Short mmCIF file of C-alpha atoms in Angstrom, two decimals:
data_model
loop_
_atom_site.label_atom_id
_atom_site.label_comp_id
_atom_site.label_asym_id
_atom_site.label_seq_id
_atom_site.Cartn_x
_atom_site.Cartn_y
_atom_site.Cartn_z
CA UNK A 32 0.00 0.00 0.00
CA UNK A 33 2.89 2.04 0.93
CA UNK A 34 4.52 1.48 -2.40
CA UNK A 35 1.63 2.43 -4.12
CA UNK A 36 1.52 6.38 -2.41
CA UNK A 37 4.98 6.64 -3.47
CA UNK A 38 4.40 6.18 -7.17
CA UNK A 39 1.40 8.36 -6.79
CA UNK A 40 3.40 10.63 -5.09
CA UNK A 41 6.02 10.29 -7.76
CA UNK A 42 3.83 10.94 -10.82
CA UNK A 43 2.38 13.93 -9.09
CA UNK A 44 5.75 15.46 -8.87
CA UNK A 45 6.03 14.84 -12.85
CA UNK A 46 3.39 15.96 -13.10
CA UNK A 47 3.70 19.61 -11.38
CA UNK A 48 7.13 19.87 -13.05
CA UNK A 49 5.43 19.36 -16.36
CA UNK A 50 2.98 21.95 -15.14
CA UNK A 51 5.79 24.06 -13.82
CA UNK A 52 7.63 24.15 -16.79
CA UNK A 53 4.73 24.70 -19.48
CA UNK A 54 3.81 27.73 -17.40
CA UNK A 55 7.29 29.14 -17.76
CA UNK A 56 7.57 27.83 -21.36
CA UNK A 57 7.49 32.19 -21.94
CA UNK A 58 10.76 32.17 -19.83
CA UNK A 59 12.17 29.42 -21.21
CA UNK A 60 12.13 30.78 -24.54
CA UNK A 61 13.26 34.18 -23.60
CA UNK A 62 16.27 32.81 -21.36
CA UNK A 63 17.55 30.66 -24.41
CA UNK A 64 17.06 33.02 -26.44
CA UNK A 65 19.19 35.80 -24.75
CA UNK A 66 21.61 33.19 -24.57
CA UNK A 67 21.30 31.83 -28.44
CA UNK A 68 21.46 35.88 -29.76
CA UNK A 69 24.98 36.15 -27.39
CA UNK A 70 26.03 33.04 -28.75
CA UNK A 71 25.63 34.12 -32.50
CA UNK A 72 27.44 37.62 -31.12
CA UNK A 73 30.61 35.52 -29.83
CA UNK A 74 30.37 33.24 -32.83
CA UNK A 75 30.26 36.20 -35.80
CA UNK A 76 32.56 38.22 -33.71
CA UNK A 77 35.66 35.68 -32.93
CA UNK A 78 38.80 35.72 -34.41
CA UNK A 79 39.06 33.62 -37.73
CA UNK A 80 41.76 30.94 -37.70
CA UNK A 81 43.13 28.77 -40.27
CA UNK A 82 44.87 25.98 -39.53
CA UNK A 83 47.59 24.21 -42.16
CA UNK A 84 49.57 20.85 -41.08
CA UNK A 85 51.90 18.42 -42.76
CA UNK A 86 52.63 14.57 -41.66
CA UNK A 87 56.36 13.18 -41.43
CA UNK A 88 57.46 9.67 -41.31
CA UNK A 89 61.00 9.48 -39.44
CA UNK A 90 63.60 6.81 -40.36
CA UNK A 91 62.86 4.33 -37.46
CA UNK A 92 65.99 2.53 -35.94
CA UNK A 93 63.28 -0.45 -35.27
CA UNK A 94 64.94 -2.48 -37.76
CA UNK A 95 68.44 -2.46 -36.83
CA UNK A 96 67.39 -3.09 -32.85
CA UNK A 97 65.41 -6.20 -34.25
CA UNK A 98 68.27 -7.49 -36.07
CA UNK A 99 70.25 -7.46 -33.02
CA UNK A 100 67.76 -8.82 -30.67
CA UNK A 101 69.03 -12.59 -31.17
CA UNK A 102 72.72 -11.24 -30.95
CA UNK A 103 71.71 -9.43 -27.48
CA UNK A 104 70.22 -12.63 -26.13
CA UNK A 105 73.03 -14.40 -26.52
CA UNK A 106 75.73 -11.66 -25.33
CA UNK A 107 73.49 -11.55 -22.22
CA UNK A 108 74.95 -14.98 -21.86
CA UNK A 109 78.01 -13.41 -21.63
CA UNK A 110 77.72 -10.80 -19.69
CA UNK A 111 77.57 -8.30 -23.01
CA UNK A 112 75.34 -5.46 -22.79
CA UNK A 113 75.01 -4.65 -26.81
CA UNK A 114 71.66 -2.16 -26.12
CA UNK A 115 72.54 1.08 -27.67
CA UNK A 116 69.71 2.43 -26.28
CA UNK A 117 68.57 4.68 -22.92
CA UNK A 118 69.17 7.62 -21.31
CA UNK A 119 69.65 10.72 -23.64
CA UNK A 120 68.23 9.05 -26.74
CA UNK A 121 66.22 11.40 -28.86
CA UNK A 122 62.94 9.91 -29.22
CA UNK A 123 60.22 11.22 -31.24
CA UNK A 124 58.32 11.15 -27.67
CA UNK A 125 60.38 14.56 -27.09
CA UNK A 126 59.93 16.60 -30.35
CA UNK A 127 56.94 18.56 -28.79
CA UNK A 128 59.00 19.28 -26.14
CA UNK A 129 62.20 20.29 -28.78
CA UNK A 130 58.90 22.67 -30.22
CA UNK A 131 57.57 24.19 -26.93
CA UNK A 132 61.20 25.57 -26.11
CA UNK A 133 61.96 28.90 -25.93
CA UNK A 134 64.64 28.93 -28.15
CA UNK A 135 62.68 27.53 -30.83
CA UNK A 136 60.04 29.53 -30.20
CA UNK A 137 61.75 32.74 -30.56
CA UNK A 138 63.47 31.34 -33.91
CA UNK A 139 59.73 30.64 -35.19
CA UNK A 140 58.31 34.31 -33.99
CA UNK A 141 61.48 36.04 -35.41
CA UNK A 142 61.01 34.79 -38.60
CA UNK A 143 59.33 37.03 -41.59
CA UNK A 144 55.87 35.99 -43.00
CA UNK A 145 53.36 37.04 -45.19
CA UNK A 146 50.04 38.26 -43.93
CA UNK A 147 47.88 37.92 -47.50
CA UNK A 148 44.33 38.92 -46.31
CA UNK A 149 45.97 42.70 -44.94
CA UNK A 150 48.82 42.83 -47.50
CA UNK A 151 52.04 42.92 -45.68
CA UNK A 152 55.21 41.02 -44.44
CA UNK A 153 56.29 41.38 -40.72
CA UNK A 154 57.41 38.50 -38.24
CA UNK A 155 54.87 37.22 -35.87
CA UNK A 156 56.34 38.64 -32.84
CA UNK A 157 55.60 42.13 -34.20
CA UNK A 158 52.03 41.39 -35.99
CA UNK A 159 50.47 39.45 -32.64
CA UNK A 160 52.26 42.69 -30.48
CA UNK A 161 51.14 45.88 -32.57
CA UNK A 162 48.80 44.47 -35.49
CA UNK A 163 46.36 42.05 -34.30
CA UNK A 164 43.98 43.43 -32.20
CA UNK A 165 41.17 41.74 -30.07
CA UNK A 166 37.55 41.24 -30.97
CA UNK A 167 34.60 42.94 -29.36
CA UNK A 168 34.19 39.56 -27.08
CA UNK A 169 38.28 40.01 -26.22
CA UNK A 170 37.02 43.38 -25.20
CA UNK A 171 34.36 42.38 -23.48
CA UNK A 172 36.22 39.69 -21.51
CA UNK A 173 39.70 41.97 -20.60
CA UNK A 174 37.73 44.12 -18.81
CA UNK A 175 35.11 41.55 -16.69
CA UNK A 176 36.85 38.40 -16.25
CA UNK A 177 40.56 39.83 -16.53
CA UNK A 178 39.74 42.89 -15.03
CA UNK A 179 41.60 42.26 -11.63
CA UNK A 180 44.84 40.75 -13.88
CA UNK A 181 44.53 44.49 -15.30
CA UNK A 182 44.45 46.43 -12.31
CA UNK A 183 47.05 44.17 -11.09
CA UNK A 184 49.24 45.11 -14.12
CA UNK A 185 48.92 49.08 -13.24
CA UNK A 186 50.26 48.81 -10.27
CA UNK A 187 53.02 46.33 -11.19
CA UNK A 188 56.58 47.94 -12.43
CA UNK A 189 57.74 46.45 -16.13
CA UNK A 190 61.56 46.90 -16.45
CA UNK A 191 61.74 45.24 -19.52
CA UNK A 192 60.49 46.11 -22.57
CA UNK A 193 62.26 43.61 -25.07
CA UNK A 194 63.50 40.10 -25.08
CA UNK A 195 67.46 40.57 -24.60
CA UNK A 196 70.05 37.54 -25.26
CA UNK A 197 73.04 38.55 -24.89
CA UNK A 198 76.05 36.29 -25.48
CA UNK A 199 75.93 33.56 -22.33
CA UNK A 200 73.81 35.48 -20.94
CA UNK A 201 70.08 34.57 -19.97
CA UNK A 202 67.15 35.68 -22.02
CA UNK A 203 65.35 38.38 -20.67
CA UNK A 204 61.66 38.68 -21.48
CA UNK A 205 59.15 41.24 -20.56
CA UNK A 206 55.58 40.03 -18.86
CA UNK A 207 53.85 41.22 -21.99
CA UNK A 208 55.91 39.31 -24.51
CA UNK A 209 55.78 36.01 -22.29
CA UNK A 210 52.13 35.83 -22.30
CA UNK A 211 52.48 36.38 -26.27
CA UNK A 212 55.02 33.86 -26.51
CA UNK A 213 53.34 31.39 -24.18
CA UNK A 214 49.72 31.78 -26.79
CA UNK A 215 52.24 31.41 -29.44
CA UNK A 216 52.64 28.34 -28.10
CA UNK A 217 49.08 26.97 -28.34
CA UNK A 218 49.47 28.03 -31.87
CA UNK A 219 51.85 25.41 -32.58
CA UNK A 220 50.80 21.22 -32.05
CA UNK A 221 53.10 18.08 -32.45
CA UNK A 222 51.70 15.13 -32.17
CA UNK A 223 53.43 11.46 -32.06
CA UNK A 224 51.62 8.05 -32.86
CA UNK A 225 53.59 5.50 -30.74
CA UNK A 226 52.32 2.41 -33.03
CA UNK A 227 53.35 4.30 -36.71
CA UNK A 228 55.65 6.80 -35.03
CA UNK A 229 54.06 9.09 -37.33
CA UNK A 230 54.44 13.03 -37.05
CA UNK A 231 51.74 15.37 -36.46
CA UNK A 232 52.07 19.09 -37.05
CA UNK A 233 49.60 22.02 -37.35
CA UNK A 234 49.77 25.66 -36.80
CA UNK A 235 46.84 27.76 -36.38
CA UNK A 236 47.51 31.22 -37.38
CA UNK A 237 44.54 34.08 -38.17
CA UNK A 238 45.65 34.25 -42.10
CA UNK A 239 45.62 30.91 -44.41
CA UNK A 240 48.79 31.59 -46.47
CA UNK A 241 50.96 32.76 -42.59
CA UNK A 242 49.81 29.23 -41.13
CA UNK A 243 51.22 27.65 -44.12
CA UNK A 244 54.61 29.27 -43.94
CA UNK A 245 54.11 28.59 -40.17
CA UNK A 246 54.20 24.98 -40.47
CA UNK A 247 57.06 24.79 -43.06
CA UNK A 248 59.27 26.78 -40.76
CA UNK A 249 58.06 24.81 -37.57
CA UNK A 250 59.06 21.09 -39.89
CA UNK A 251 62.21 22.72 -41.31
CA UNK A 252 63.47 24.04 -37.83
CA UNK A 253 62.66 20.86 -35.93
CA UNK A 254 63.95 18.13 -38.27
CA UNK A 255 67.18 20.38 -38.34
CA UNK A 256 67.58 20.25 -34.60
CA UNK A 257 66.94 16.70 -34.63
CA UNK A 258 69.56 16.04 -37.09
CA UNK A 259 72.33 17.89 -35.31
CA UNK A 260 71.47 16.40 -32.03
CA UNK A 261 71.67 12.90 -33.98
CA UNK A 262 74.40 13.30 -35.87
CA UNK A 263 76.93 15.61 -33.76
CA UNK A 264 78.42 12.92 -32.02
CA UNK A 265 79.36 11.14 -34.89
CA UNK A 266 80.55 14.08 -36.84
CA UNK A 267 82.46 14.87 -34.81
CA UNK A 268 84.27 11.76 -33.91
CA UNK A 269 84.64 11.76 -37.90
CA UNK A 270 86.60 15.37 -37.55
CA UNK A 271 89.12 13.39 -34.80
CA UNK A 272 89.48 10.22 -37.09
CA UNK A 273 90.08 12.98 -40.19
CA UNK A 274 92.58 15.27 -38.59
CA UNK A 275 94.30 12.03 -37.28
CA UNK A 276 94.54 10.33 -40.29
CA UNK A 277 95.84 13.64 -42.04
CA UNK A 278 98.74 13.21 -39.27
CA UNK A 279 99.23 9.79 -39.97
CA UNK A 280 99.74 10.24 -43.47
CA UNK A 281 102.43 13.06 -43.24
CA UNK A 282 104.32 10.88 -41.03
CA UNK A 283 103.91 7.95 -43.13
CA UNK A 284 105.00 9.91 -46.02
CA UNK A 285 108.27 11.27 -44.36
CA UNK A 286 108.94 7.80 -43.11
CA UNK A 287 108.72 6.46 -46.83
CA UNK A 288 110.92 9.24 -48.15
CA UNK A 289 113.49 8.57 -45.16
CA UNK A 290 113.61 4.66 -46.04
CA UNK A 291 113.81 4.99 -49.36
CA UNK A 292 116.41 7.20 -48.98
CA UNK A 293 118.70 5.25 -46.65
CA UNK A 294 118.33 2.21 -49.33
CA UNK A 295 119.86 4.43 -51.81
CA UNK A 296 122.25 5.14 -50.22
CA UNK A 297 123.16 1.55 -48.74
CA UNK A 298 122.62 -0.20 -51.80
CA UNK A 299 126.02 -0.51 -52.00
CA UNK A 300 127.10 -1.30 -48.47
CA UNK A 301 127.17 -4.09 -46.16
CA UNK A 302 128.39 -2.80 -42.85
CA UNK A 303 126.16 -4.40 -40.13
CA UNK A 304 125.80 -0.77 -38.40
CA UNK A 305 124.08 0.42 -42.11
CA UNK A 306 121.65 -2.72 -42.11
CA UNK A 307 120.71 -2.06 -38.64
CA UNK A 308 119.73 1.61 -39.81
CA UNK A 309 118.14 0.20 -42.63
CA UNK A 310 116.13 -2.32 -40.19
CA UNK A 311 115.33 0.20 -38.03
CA UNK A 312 114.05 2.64 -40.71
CA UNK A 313 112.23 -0.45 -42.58
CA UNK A 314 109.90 -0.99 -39.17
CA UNK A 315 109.13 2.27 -38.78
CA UNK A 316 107.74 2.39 -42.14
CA UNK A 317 105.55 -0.94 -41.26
CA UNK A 318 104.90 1.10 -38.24
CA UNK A 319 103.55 3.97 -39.79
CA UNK A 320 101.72 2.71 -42.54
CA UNK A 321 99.93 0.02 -40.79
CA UNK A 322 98.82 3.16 -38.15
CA UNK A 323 97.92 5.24 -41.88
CA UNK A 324 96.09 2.18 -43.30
CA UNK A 325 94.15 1.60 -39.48
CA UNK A 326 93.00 5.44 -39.71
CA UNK A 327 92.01 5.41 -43.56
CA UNK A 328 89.43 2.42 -42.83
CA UNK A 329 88.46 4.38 -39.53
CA UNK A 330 87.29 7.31 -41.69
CA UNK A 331 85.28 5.21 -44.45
CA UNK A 332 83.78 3.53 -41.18
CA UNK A 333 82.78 7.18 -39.78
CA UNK A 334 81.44 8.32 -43.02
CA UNK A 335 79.03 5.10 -42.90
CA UNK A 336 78.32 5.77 -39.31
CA UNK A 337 77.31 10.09 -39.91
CA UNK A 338 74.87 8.21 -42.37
CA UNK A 339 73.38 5.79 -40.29
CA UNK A 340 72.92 8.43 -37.28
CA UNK A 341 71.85 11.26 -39.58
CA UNK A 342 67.50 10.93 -39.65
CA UNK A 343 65.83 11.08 -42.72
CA UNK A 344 62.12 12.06 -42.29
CA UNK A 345 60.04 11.08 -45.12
CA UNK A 346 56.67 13.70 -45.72
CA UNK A 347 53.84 11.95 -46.71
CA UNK A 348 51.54 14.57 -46.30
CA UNK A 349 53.36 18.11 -47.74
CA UNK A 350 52.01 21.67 -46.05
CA UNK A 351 49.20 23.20 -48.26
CA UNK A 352 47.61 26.80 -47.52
CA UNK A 353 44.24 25.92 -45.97
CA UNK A 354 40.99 27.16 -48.06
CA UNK A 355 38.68 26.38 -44.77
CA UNK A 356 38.54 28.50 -41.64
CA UNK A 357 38.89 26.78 -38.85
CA UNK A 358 38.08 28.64 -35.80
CA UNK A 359 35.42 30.16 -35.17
CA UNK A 360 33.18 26.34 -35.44
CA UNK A 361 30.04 28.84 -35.20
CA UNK A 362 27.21 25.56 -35.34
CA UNK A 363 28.87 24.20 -32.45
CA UNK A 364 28.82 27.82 -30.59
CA UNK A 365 25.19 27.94 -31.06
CA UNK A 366 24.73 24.90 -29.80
CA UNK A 367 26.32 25.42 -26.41
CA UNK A 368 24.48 28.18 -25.55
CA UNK A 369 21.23 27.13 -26.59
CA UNK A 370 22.08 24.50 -24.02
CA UNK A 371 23.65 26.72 -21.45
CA UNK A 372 20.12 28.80 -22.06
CA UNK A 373 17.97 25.85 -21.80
CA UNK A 374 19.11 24.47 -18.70
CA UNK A 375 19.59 27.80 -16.98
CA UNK A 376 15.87 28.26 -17.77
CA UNK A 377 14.76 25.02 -16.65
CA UNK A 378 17.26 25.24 -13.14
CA UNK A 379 15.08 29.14 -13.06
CA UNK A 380 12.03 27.36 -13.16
CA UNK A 381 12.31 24.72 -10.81
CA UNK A 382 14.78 26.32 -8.57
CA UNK A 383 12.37 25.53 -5.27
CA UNK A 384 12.59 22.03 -6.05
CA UNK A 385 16.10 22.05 -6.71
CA UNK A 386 16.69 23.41 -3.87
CA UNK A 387 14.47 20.93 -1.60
CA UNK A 388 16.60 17.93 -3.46
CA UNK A 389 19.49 19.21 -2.26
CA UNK A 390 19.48 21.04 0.61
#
């Protein structure tokens, strides 16, 4: 019997808030309405993006680690560690990390690039600084929601006006151009897929034909740095075995011309001091040109290994200037705030008995 009241009691309820909220059906409309017009304002008045990327396929190393994976197994044996691998490796894990730097970042800003839409070339330090300027919702929002960062930023002394690098010296940066280099920054997205190890970048940027050049700059400057980190060590060990080998032959060479010397001149002699010179002289030359030869097959073996180490990334999907705007998605605007109206209305409505559920 008990059971029964409750589900009477129960469809009552549903039945008031059906009540409730066909009564205020007038509010509901105007409430989701206010909200739909300001979400058409924010959508028709936000910044227009465009966003270009490009996909790369590094060289894995996969391979080469497979082919010694039987050879590793059986060094273990042995008490042979033959993994090349571990700390300080460069893996393409840490390429959005190479791209988030500040040095690279600075590079990227510093660089010149064409604005088409307003007709002029500048770097994107200086057009995000003095050109671009923010919408009436940018407005709107510095001076309600960042009001108190504003106030804040009156009162607060800004010694520096430029970023300064001096020579081994830190970078100085002023507040204003670290919170334009740190949006820069959101501008900017590498991403890594662990099971292709396929490469990921896009650049957003407010003109089509800048986003492009974006992107190209952000590949360019990132494969580079990947390179030289790769390949330094083995470069340069190639510049020891080089200017070692270039020793080695001038001493092999003076050797030679001393031997060949001292034969001509004992050819005719056969005092046992003049065969001893002529001994002595004879393993030198071995000497040397055993040292010459040793260093001449180190250097082909250092050209082969700068070519292993050096990357090559493969593009499979080149940079093209993008046609489509990207930002502002103005369909999916208006359909937040319709929402954001809707249920505002409805929690208006039935506010008493939201309040009785849960207080």
């Amino acid at each position: 019997m008990e059971q029964k009241d409750t589900i009477a009691e129960d469809e009552i309820d549903l039945i008031e808030l059906a009540k409730t909220i066909w009564a205020g059906r007038r509010v509901i409309v105007k409430i989701t309405s206010l909200f739909v017009v300001l979400g058409l304002i924010i959508a028709f008045t936000s910044k227009v993006e465009y966003e270009a990327s490009c996909k790369l396929l590094p060289e894995s190393q996969e391979g080469m680690k497979g082919g010694l994976g039987g050879l590793s197994g059986l060094a273990g044996l042995a008490g042979i560690n033959l993994d090349m691998g571990g700390a300080g490796v460069l893996t393409p894990e840490l390429y959005p990390e190479i791209a988030k730097s500040l040095p690279f970042q600075l590079q990227i800003l510093k660089d010149t690039l064409t604005f088409e839409n307003q007709n002029i070339k500048t770097t994107a330090f200086y057009y995000f600084k003095e050109i671009d300027k923010p919408t009436l919702f940018g407005y709107i929002a510095k001076y309600t929601i960042g009001l108190p960062g504003l106030i804040k930023s009156i009162f607060t002394e800004d010694e520096v006006n430029e970023i300064i690098q001096a020579q081994e010296e830190p970078i100085r940066i002023s507040k204003e151009d670290w919170k334009l280099i740190e949006a820069f920054k959101d501008r900017i997205n590498i991403s890594v897929d662990s099971k292709s190890g396929m490469i990921g970048v896009s650049v957003e940027m407010p003109d089509p034909l800048a986003a492009a050049q974006v992107t190209n700059k952000v590949v360019a400057l990132l494969t580079k740095k990947v390179t030289t980190y790769k390949s330094d060590k083995a470069k340069n060990n190639l510049e020891f075995i080089k200017s070692s080998f270039s020793d080695a032959k001038i001493e092999f060479e003076a050797t030679q011309e001393k031997l060949a010397s001292a034969t001509d001149r004992n050819r005719n002699v056969s005092s046992a001091t003049a065969q001893i010179d002529l001994q002595r002289l004879q393993n030198e030359y071995s000497l040397a040109f055993e040292v010459y030869k040793g260093l001449a097959s180190q250097v082909e073996q250092g050209k082969i290994k700068l070519k292993e180490e050096t990357p090559v990334f493969t593009v499979l999907e080149p940079v093209r200037v993008p046609v489509d705007k990207s930002k502002p998605k103005k369909m999916q605007m208006l359909s937040i705030s319709t929402f954001i109206g809707l249920m505002l209305s409805l929690l208006y409505l039935l506010r008493k008995v939201v309040f009785e559920i849960l207080f």
